[in-house]
Tab-separated table of C-alpha atoms in Angstrom:
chain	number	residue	atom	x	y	z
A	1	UNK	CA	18.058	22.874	3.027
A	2	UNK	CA	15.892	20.332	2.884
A	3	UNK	CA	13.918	19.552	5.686
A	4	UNK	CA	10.776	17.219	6.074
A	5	UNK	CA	11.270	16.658	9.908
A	6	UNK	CA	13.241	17.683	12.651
A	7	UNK	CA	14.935	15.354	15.044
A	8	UNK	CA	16.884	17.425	17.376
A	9	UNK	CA	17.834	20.874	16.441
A	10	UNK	CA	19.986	23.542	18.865
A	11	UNK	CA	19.931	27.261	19.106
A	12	UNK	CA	22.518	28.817	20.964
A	13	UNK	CA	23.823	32.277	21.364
A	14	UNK	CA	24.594	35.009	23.300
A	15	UNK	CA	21.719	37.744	24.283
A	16	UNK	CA	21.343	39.770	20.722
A	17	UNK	CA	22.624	37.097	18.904
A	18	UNK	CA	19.639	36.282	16.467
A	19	UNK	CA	18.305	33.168	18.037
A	20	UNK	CA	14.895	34.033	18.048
A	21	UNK	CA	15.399	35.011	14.919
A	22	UNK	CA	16.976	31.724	13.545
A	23	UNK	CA	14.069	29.883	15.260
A	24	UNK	CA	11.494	32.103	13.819
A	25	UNK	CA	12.624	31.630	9.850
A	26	UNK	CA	13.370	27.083	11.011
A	27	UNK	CA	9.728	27.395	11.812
A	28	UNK	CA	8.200	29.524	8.919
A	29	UNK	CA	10.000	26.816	6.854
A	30	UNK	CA	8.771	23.905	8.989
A	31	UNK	CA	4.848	25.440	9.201
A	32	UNK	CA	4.977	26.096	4.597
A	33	UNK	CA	5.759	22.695	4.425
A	34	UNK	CA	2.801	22.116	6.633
A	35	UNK	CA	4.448	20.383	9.198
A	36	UNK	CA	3.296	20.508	13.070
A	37	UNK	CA	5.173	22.075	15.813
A	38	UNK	CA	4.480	23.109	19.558
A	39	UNK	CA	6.336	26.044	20.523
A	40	UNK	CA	6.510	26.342	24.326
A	41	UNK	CA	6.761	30.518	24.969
A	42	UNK	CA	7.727	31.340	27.960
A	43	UNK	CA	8.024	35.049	26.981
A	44	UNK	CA	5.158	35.214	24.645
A	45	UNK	CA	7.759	36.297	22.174
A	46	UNK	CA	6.462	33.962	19.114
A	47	UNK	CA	2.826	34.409	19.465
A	48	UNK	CA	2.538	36.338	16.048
A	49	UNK	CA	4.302	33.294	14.313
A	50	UNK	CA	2.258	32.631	11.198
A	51	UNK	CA	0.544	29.420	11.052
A	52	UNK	CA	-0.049	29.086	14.633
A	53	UNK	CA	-2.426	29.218	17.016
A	54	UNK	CA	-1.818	30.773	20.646
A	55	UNK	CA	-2.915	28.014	24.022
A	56	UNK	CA	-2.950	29.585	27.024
A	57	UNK	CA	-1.763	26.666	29.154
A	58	UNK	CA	-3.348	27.603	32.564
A	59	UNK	CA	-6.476	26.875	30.162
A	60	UNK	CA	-5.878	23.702	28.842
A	61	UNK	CA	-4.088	20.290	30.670
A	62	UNK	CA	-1.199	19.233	29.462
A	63	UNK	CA	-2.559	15.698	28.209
A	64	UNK	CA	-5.532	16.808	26.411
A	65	UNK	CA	-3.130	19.265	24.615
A	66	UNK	CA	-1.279	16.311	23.948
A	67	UNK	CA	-4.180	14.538	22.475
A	68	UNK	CA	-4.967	17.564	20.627
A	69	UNK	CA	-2.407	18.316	18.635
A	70	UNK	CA	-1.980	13.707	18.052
A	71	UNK	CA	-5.465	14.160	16.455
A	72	UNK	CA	-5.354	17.564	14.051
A	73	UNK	CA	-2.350	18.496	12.098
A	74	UNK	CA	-2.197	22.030	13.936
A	75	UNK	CA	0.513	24.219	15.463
A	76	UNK	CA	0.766	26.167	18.763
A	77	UNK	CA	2.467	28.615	20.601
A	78	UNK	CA	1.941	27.778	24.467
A	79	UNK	CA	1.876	30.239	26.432
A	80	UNK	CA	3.644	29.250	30.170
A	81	UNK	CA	1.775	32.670	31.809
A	82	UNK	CA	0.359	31.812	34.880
A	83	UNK	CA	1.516	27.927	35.787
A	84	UNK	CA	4.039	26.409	37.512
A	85	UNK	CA	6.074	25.678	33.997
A	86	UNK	CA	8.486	23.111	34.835
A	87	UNK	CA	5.558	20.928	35.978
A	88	UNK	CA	3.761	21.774	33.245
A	89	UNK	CA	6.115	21.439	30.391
A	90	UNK	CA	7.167	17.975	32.208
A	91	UNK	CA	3.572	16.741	31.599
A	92	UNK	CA	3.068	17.693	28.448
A	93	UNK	CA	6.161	16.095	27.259
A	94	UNK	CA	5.162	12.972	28.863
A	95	UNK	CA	1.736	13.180	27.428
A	96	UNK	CA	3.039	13.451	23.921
A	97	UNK	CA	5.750	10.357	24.350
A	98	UNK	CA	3.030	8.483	25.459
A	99	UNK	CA	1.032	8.691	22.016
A	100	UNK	CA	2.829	7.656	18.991
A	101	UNK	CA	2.440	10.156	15.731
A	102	UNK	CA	1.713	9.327	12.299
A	103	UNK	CA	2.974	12.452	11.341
A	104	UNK	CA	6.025	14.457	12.915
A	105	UNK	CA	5.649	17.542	15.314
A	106	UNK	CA	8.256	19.224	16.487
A	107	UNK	CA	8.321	20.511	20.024
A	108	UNK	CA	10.537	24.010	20.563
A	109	UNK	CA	11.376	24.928	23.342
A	110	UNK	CA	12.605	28.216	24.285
A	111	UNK	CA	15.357	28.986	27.192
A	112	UNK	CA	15.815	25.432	27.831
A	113	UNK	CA	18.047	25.636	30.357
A	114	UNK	CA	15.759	26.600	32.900
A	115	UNK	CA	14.118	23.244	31.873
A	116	UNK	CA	16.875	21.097	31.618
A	117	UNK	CA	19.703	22.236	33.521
A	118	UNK	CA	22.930	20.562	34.288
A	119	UNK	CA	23.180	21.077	37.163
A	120	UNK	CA	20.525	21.050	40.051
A	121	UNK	CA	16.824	19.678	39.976
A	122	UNK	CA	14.257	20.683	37.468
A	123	UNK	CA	11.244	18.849	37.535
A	124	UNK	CA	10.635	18.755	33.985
A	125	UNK	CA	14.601	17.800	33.297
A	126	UNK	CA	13.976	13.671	32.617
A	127	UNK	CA	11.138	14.699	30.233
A	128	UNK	CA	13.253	16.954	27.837
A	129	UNK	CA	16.081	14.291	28.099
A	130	UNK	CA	13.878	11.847	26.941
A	131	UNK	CA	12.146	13.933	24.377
A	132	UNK	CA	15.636	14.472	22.673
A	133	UNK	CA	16.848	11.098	23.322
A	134	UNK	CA	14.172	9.358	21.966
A	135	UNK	CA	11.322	11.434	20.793
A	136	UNK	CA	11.822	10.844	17.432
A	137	UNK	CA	10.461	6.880	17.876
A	138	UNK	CA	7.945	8.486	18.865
A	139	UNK	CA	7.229	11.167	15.915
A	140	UNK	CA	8.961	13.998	17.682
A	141	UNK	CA	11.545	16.169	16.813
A	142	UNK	CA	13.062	18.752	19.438
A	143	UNK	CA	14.315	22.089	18.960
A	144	UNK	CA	16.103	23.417	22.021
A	145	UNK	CA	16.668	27.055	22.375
A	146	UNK	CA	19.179	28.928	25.127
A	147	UNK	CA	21.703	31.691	25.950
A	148	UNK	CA	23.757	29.156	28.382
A	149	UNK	CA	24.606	26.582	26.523
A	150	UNK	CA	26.974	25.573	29.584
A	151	UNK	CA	23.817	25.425	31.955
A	152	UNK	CA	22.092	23.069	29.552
A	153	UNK	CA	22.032	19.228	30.876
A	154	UNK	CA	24.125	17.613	27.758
């Protein structure tokens, strides 16, 4: 495959089924071909992923990590420990669809549905529609990961 960005990507599968597994080799590919990605964590499961540095974000705001990763060509795993995460997640989306990219990152985030459901309110639910609806104007590319596909806002 030949990939030199991502627009919008989906994992699905049931628990066991090798989705953080399929995510972890779409990255290593994505990070050897030196492209950017933010991978929101909220089970500090992908941590160890080569080529990437770990944010704590109770340490950082959303907007300057925003700004951050618009002005170096680095990638992160975010770790969600210790914030309110759909607020959190909501801004930094925002903050990153506010500043247009030269070059592509693409933002990953892991059991989506709790960020995007279909039904009920989620605070950070507008934000991850608009990431995947039109991030890629923008420079970003999505990759949405989740068990419950059928809980996921389509």
């Amino acid at each position: 495959m030949h990939i030199s960005s991502i627009a919008r990507v989906g994992i699905f599968g049931s628990a066991g089924s090798g989705k953080s597994n399929t995510a972890y080799v779409l990255l290593e590919e994505l990070r050897a071909r030196g492209l950017c990605c933010a991978i929101i964590d909220i089970y500090d499961e992908y941590h160890g992923l080569k080529g990437t540095e770990r944010v704590r974000a109770a340490e950082i705001s959303p907007g300057q990590l925003a700004n951050d990763l618009r002005i170096s060509n680095a990638s992160v795993t975010i770790s969600l420990s210790g914030v309110d995460r759909q607020i959190w997640v909501r801004d930094f989306v925002q903050s990153c669809l506010r500043m247009k990219r030269n070059d592509p990152i693409t933002i990953v985030l892991d059991e989506a549905h709790n960020f995007a459901p279909q039904s009920g309110k989620a605070k950070s639910k507008i934000a991850i529609m608009q990431l995947a609806s039109e991030g890629r104007k923008q420079g970003y590319g999505c990759v949405l990961i989740s068990q419950r596909i059928a809980k996921l806002d389509k």
